Amino acid sequence: MEFNTITDTRKKILSKKISILELNQIFINRIKDQKKINAYIFFDEDLIVKRCKQLEKFNDDLILKGIPLGIKDLFCTIDMPTTAGSKILSNFKPTYESFVSNKLLKKGSVFLGKTNLDEFAMGSSTTTSFFGNTINPKSPPKKKLVPGGSSGGSAAAVAANLCLGATGTDTGGSIRQPASFCGVVGVKPTYGLCSRWGIVAFASSLDQAGVFANNVYDTAILLKEIAGYDSNDSTSANVNIPNYFQKLNYNMSGKVIGIPEEYNLPGISDEINEVWEKAKKIYEKGGAKLKKISLPHTKYALPTYYIIAPAEASSNLARYDGVKYGHRANVDTSLDEMYELTRSEGFGKEVKRRILIGTYVLSAGYYDAYYLKAQKVRKLIANDFANAFKECDVILTPTTPGPAFGIGEKEDDPIKMYLNDIFTVPASLAGIPGISVPFGESKDGLPLGIQLLSKHFDEQSIFDAGLYLEKNYE
Ligand code: GLN
């Protein structure tokens, strides 16, 4: 399909083969044609046209000038509502632009709209959104599959060519898992590389912004643009941001690729193991050395995550009380009743479950047994990775334990849903960067993804190794 990568489209804009308005009109039409996917939960044609006209005055040197993007509806945007996929924020219009989206605007991009997500980014299927689920564009004709989550709208929008790139957030896998399910590239950088300022908080010690696109080159361009220090976020890192795109080098000769023994888990489908094997062989062919590594605390990663993330969520979501902003229940009895009804009307089932778990693990009698213990185990998991990277350059794993599943399939069993995160959560707890690159197909022809992980702030290595895999796609 024409106009599906940033790199090619930019060339066409610069050579005046197409105007910015014409280009974005193509995307407007595509979005209208694909309404049933429900990738966008906010889309306003007039705003897009207005932005294109405004861009005429912008300098051509701006790397994203005219490039149409989708923005996960967790990033605060001045011109568009920000709902976090929740009823409680369904009427919320931020008064400021998030750090990340603001950087993209300054570089000349066009926001086509806000993309769907699991409510407050809690989920792996984009089925918990107050605005209905998103359908995976790679679904076979007779079955509707989930796009993954929580950034399912962004992944689906990129996969269906309803934008050239999109933002996402990843707390435990929310960029990498939907990227894998939809057959696109998704990058979660090092914790602290991109500012959290203006992103609706889920679990603040894990939340990290990142990007989706149709190839590794484009994600390298986008990540460079959204990264950077911000004094408004106390965990923002003041590090040098390399020009990942210009430095891309997919020569794998002499590289050491770590294969974690503990990721050979029971319950992983054969097709996943097969693509994992295939990927290993491809790296060997390119002159890389495979090295078995050990991440001994892997089995504790999911339980640790599902203590820490809900604990932080329960604290972060305390601000939604019907007073400051968002939905307010219609109650004229007492303030307490207003709080109670606002929250029980405004939050969905999964969000309530997390608030309950989080409140429990932080409560006086259980704090030491759960929360404090989980923090200690988190440190052990981070140490596992630090030790592993003494022996290898990147770590190679599957992204998910299986291909995209049917809508509604894991809904009644939260544990089954949480198992989706088994390969993505450890890196989130350690704060290291990860990429998911489409690689191979399931027996039913569905996309599968390979995950590559590297040391803190060594995004270049996962871009390089990811590009190598992309070039050798079989
Ligand atoms: N699926 C995970 C969860 O439900 C991760 C979500 C995310 O990364 N935002 O918490």
XYZ file of C-alpha atoms and ligand atoms in Angstrom:
484
model
C 0.000 0.000 0.000
C 1.213 3.506 -0.780
C 1.888 5.869 2.127
C 2.544 3.352 4.867
C 5.956 4.460 6.105
C 7.246 7.775 7.406
C 10.526 7.548 5.505
C 8.914 7.135 2.056
C 6.095 9.557 2.687
C 8.488 12.275 3.780
C 10.375 11.939 0.509
C 7.116 12.363 -1.410
C 6.173 15.456 0.579
C 9.607 17.016 0.097
C 9.594 16.344 -3.641
C 6.084 17.844 -3.794
C 4.558 14.647 -5.211
C 1.776 15.197 -2.696
C 0.749 18.105 -0.493
C 0.337 17.738 3.248
C -3.388 18.314 2.959
C -3.781 15.738 0.165
C -1.817 13.208 2.166
C -3.856 13.698 5.303
C -7.067 13.594 3.283
C -6.097 10.082 2.212
C -5.796 9.122 5.877
C -9.087 10.808 6.759
C -10.788 8.682 4.081
C -9.088 5.516 5.266
C -10.245 6.160 8.842
C -13.805 6.732 7.675
C -13.719 3.508 5.646
C -12.422 1.531 8.616
C -14.709 2.896 11.328
C -15.697 -0.589 12.455
C -12.165 -1.317 13.688
C -12.744 1.418 16.308
C -9.053 2.311 16.417
C -9.826 5.992 17.045
C -12.140 7.124 19.810
C -11.711 10.778 18.889
C -11.410 11.953 15.300
C -12.300 15.407 13.954
C -11.790 16.053 10.258
C -11.947 19.848 10.574
C -9.176 19.882 13.157
C -6.934 17.853 10.858
C -7.554 20.181 7.908
C -6.897 23.212 10.117
C -3.610 21.733 11.279
C -2.511 20.978 7.686
C -3.127 24.589 6.699
C -1.248 25.834 9.738
C 1.730 23.702 8.718
C 2.196 25.609 5.455
C 4.101 28.194 7.482
C 6.383 25.592 9.094
C 9.938 24.942 7.966
C 10.484 21.988 5.596
C 13.440 20.826 7.692
C 11.106 19.597 10.408
C 11.472 15.858 10.276
C 7.795 15.061 10.880
C 6.291 17.881 8.846
C 2.859 16.743 7.676
C 3.265 13.181 8.984
C -0.084 11.794 10.212
C 0.081 10.180 13.659
C -2.300 8.538 16.127
C -2.066 9.515 19.796
C -3.034 7.060 22.536
C -5.862 8.584 24.516
C -3.748 8.578 27.654
C -1.680 11.593 26.529
C -3.158 14.969 27.427
C -3.900 17.023 24.330
C -5.159 20.614 24.289
C -7.309 20.398 21.164
C -8.789 16.996 21.799
C -10.419 15.296 24.797
C -8.387 12.860 26.915
C -10.437 10.036 28.385
C -8.019 7.200 29.302
C -10.785 4.993 27.878
C -12.832 5.613 31.018
C -16.283 6.925 31.758
C -14.846 8.863 34.671
C -12.798 11.031 32.261
C -15.267 10.945 29.371
C -15.844 14.706 29.599
C -12.235 15.703 30.352
C -10.532 18.361 28.222
C -6.954 18.961 29.394
C -5.663 22.498 29.612
C -2.168 21.522 28.536
C -0.328 19.283 26.085
C 1.761 16.337 27.320
C 5.537 16.641 26.957
C 5.680 13.816 24.410
C 2.798 14.952 22.197
C 4.033 18.523 22.372
C 7.425 17.438 21.009
C 5.693 15.693 18.110
C 3.656 18.813 17.359
C 6.758 20.993 17.395
C 8.294 18.703 14.776
C 5.344 19.335 12.459
C 3.293 16.151 12.773
C -0.467 16.011 12.286
C -2.562 14.294 14.965
C -5.335 12.356 13.271
C -7.063 11.586 16.538
C -6.928 9.779 19.861
C -6.588 6.011 19.821
C -8.512 3.502 21.884
C -7.054 1.688 24.894
C -7.969 -0.474 27.854
C -9.432 1.669 30.610
C -6.556 3.517 32.321
C -4.187 1.274 30.299
C -5.066 -1.738 32.450
C -5.372 -4.738 30.191
C -4.060 -6.771 27.290
C -7.006 -6.733 24.901
C -8.493 -3.207 24.525
C -11.815 -4.740 25.559
C -12.145 -2.771 28.809
C -12.484 0.631 27.118
C -15.656 2.569 27.939
C -15.794 3.359 24.206
C -16.071 -0.247 23.038
C -13.401 -2.666 21.918
C -11.004 -2.307 18.992
C -10.856 -5.062 16.376
C -7.511 -6.408 15.242
C -7.246 -5.503 11.528
C -5.443 -8.820 10.933
C -8.502 -10.822 12.051
C -9.510 -13.626 9.684
C -12.817 -13.109 7.805
C -15.037 -15.013 10.216
C -13.526 -14.259 13.618
C -12.920 -11.001 15.443
C -9.629 -10.925 17.311
C -8.340 -8.527 19.942
C -5.554 -6.133 18.904
C -3.820 -6.694 22.256
C -3.606 -3.957 24.820
C -3.569 -1.644 26.377
C -2.387 0.436 23.385
C -4.582 -1.647 21.036
C -6.028 1.349 19.174
C -2.556 2.645 18.288
C -1.298 -0.758 17.128
C -4.460 -1.385 15.076
C -4.311 2.103 13.533
C -0.728 1.546 12.362
C -1.462 -1.993 11.142
C -4.490 -0.821 9.115
C -2.531 2.163 7.724
C -4.802 4.631 9.490
C -1.690 6.650 10.448
C 2.043 6.392 9.800
C 3.017 6.047 13.433
C 1.464 6.248 16.854
C 2.302 6.836 20.474
C 1.724 4.231 23.140
C 2.506 3.647 26.771
C 3.916 0.486 28.247
C 3.665 -0.348 31.943
C 3.982 -4.125 31.667
C 3.786 -4.792 27.934
C 1.179 -2.432 26.524
C 3.259 -1.452 23.499
C 5.099 -4.688 22.782
C 2.152 -7.084 23.120
C -0.284 -5.208 20.820
C 2.556 -4.611 18.336
C 3.066 -8.372 18.217
C -0.685 -9.133 17.864
C -1.139 -6.602 15.035
C 2.104 -7.270 13.148
C 3.766 -3.871 13.634
C 6.926 -2.646 15.358
C 6.546 -1.369 18.950
C 9.234 0.169 21.167
C 9.217 0.636 24.918
C 12.309 2.641 25.821
C 14.228 2.739 29.091
C 12.188 3.996 32.035
C 12.924 7.724 32.258
C 13.875 8.275 28.599
C 10.554 9.962 27.755
C 8.833 12.280 30.169
C 5.623 11.103 31.846
C 4.407 14.689 32.163
C 0.860 14.906 30.866
C 0.316 11.152 30.607
C -2.598 9.899 32.720
C -0.858 7.892 35.446
C -1.391 4.161 35.921
C 1.684 2.836 37.803
C 4.197 5.658 37.950
C 7.342 3.611 38.617
C 6.639 1.535 35.483
C 4.753 3.795 33.020
C 6.812 4.636 29.962
C 5.872 6.287 26.669
C 6.943 4.718 23.395
C 6.044 4.365 19.727
C 4.557 2.163 17.013
C 5.252 2.182 13.271
C 5.321 -0.135 10.295
C 9.078 -0.614 10.327
C 12.115 -0.273 12.560
C 13.437 2.828 10.717
C 10.270 4.738 11.467
C 10.221 3.791 15.149
C 13.847 4.953 15.401
C 12.837 8.341 13.972
C 9.833 8.705 16.261
C 11.586 7.644 19.440
C 14.366 10.173 18.952
C 11.720 12.895 18.661
C 9.785 12.029 21.837
C 12.790 11.294 24.079
C 14.460 13.931 26.210
C 14.863 15.450 29.623
C 11.972 17.241 31.287
C 12.227 18.985 34.637
C 8.469 18.473 35.144
C 9.007 14.726 35.626
C 11.208 13.868 38.602
C 12.123 10.504 37.049
C 13.072 11.953 33.661
C 16.648 11.047 32.751
C 19.104 13.677 31.633
C 20.973 11.610 29.057
C 22.269 12.192 25.576
C 19.755 11.041 22.946
C 21.565 9.521 19.976
C 20.224 9.835 16.465
C 19.121 6.192 16.401
C 18.034 6.394 12.785
C 21.316 7.707 11.434
C 23.324 5.266 13.515
C 21.375 2.148 12.540
C 23.750 -0.719 11.822
C 22.365 -4.172 11.351
C 25.667 -5.963 11.086
C 25.333 -8.711 13.691
C 28.816 -10.143 13.268
C 30.405 -10.658 16.679
C 27.281 -9.687 18.619
C 26.286 -11.885 21.527
C 22.598 -12.712 21.715
C 21.374 -13.912 25.114
C 18.752 -16.655 25.268
C 17.132 -16.862 28.700
C 16.721 -20.474 29.785
C 13.820 -19.607 32.057
C 11.701 -18.370 29.127
C 11.209 -21.951 27.960
C 7.927 -22.032 29.793
C 5.258 -24.698 29.811
C 2.088 -23.497 28.108
C 3.907 -21.600 25.378
C 2.453 -22.623 22.027
C 4.591 -24.645 19.606
C 4.294 -21.988 16.941
C 5.883 -19.460 19.301
C 8.758 -21.806 20.071
C 9.235 -22.423 16.360
C 9.612 -18.731 15.470
C 11.897 -18.252 18.432
C 14.141 -21.056 17.088
C 14.010 -19.585 13.593
C 15.037 -16.157 14.874
C 17.991 -17.671 16.753
C 19.205 -19.388 13.571
C 18.930 -16.184 11.572
C 21.160 -14.327 14.016
C 23.698 -17.137 13.877
C 23.692 -16.918 10.094
C 24.561 -13.234 10.405
C 27.633 -14.035 12.497
C 26.160 -13.469 15.954
C 26.890 -15.830 18.812
C 24.022 -17.291 20.812
C 24.606 -17.539 24.532
C 22.428 -19.234 27.097
C 21.785 -16.850 29.963
C 19.914 -17.220 33.216
C 17.262 -14.886 34.620
C 16.551 -16.941 37.740
C 13.797 -14.770 39.235
C 11.634 -14.792 36.095
C 8.915 -16.865 37.735
C 8.293 -14.131 40.294
C 7.884 -11.368 37.714
C 4.125 -11.647 37.129
C 3.115 -11.852 40.804
C 5.505 -8.986 41.592
C 4.071 -6.837 38.813
C 0.499 -7.601 39.835
C 1.257 -6.303 43.338
C 3.273 -3.208 42.448
C 1.167 -1.998 39.494
C -2.219 -2.197 41.303
C -0.674 -0.655 44.451
C 0.481 2.391 42.511
C -2.775 2.486 40.539
C -4.870 2.536 43.703
C -2.938 5.580 44.863
C -2.909 7.354 41.474
C -6.616 6.824 40.879
C -7.599 8.282 44.249
C -7.734 11.699 42.546
C -10.900 10.787 40.616
C -13.438 11.814 43.186
C -15.951 13.805 41.147
C -14.728 17.104 42.591
C -11.740 18.291 40.608
C -12.585 16.990 37.156
C -14.295 14.221 35.247
C -17.624 12.507 35.839
C -19.652 13.376 38.960
C -22.600 11.299 40.151
C -25.861 13.081 40.633
C -26.220 12.876 44.443
C -27.601 15.483 46.819
C -27.263 13.625 50.116
C -23.672 13.724 51.378
C -20.144 14.274 50.121
C -19.145 10.688 50.996
C -22.024 9.291 49.009
C -21.106 11.496 46.077
C -17.515 10.126 46.149
C -18.752 6.554 46.385
C -21.284 6.744 43.617
C -18.991 8.742 41.318
C -16.311 6.096 41.588
C -18.645 3.132 41.309
C -20.354 4.632 38.246
C -17.182 5.989 36.682
C -14.761 3.043 36.845
C -15.155 -0.252 34.994
C -14.769 -3.741 36.456
C -11.067 -4.276 35.775
C -10.092 -0.880 37.162
C -12.109 -1.576 40.304
C -10.411 -4.960 40.674
C -6.984 -3.293 40.523
C -7.971 -0.582 43.019
C -9.173 -3.279 45.429
C -6.011 -5.378 45.059
C -3.820 -2.297 45.341
C -5.560 -0.987 48.435
C -5.286 -4.414 50.044
C -1.550 -4.892 49.435
C -0.836 -1.410 50.788
C -3.015 -1.765 53.887
C -1.330 -1.646 57.295
C -1.376 -5.382 58.010
C -0.288 -6.525 54.569
C 2.173 -3.875 53.377
C 5.267 -5.784 54.528
C 4.029 -9.166 53.331
C 3.074 -7.998 49.846
C 4.178 -4.549 48.754
C 7.537 -4.410 50.507
C 8.327 -7.988 49.512
C 7.410 -7.232 45.901
C 9.773 -4.251 45.875
C 12.609 -6.492 47.051
C 11.860 -9.113 44.418
C 11.733 -6.357 41.794
C 15.323 -5.501 42.701
C 16.347 -9.156 42.274
C 14.725 -9.221 38.827
C 16.599 -6.057 37.839
C 19.847 -7.635 39.107
C 19.204 -10.713 36.943
C 19.206 -8.516 33.849
C 22.251 -6.536 34.977
C 24.169 -9.814 35.376
C 22.928 -11.162 32.049
C 24.099 -8.077 30.186
C 27.643 -8.736 31.416
C 27.568 -11.684 29.008
C 25.484 -10.529 26.043
C 24.544 -7.471 23.976
C 20.844 -8.130 23.540
C 18.364 -10.679 24.841
C 16.092 -12.497 22.393
C 12.663 -13.797 23.471
C 9.167 -14.213 22.073
C 6.952 -11.178 22.752
C 3.829 -13.105 23.733
C 2.973 -16.693 24.647
C 0.581 -16.993 21.670
C -0.998 -15.114 18.740
C -3.974 -12.728 19.059
C -7.012 -14.364 20.676
C -10.718 -13.892 20.051
C -12.633 -10.982 21.535
C -14.195 -12.079 24.832
C -12.085 -15.241 25.078
C -10.113 -14.567 28.271
C -12.582 -12.158 29.786
C -13.885 -14.389 32.586
C -10.442 -15.370 33.886
C -8.155 -12.482 34.846
C -5.232 -14.835 35.484
C -5.334 -16.074 31.873
C -5.385 -12.458 30.724
C -2.454 -11.546 32.983
C -0.388 -14.438 31.552
C -0.164 -12.492 28.298
C 2.433 -10.321 29.982
C 4.762 -13.137 30.948
C 7.586 -12.160 28.551
C 7.107 -8.392 28.703
C 6.702 -7.701 32.424
C 10.258 -8.630 33.577
C 11.827 -5.895 31.411
C 9.287 -3.381 32.705
C 10.182 -4.192 36.305
C 13.876 -3.779 35.449
C 13.229 -0.536 33.532
C 15.186 -1.717 30.466
C 14.235 -1.036 26.828
C 12.429 -3.526 24.614
C 11.211 -3.754 21.044
C 8.754 -6.124 19.402
C 9.410 -6.840 15.735
C 6.969 -8.812 13.551
C 8.468 -12.176 12.760
C 6.775 -15.245 11.315
C 3.158 -16.268 11.427
C 0.988 -18.621 13.438
C -0.448 -21.725 11.763
C -3.565 -19.659 11.057
C -1.558 -16.907 9.385
C -1.654 -14.464 12.306
C 1.285 -12.161 13.019
C 3.788 -13.111 15.727
C 6.439 -10.975 17.348
C 9.982 -11.336 18.614
C 11.134 -9.252 21.564
C 14.645 -7.841 21.895
C 15.889 -6.339 25.157
C 19.019 -4.355 25.972
C 20.740 -2.454 28.775
C 19.381 0.793 30.204
C 19.625 3.581 27.604
C 21.052 1.248 24.963
C 18.058 1.588 22.637
C 20.462 1.564 19.692
C 21.217 -2.135 20.184
C 17.576 -3.191 19.997
C 16.994 -1.007 16.945
C 20.038 -2.581 15.248
C 19.099 -6.146 16.133
C 15.454 -5.446 15.272
C 16.377 -4.087 11.861
C 18.470 -7.170 11.191
C 15.477 -9.384 11.949
C 13.172 -7.240 9.834
C 15.546 -7.514 6.886
C 15.622 -11.288 7.259
C 11.894 -11.807 7.758
C 10.840 -15.267 6.626
N -1.354 -5.937 30.409
C -0.691 -5.322 31.510
C -1.696 -4.877 32.555
O -2.812 -5.167 32.374
C 0.154 -4.196 31.050
C -0.598 -2.957 30.798
C 0.292 -1.826 30.380
O 1.460 -2.027 30.052
N -0.243 -0.626 30.469
O -1.370 -4.282 33.515
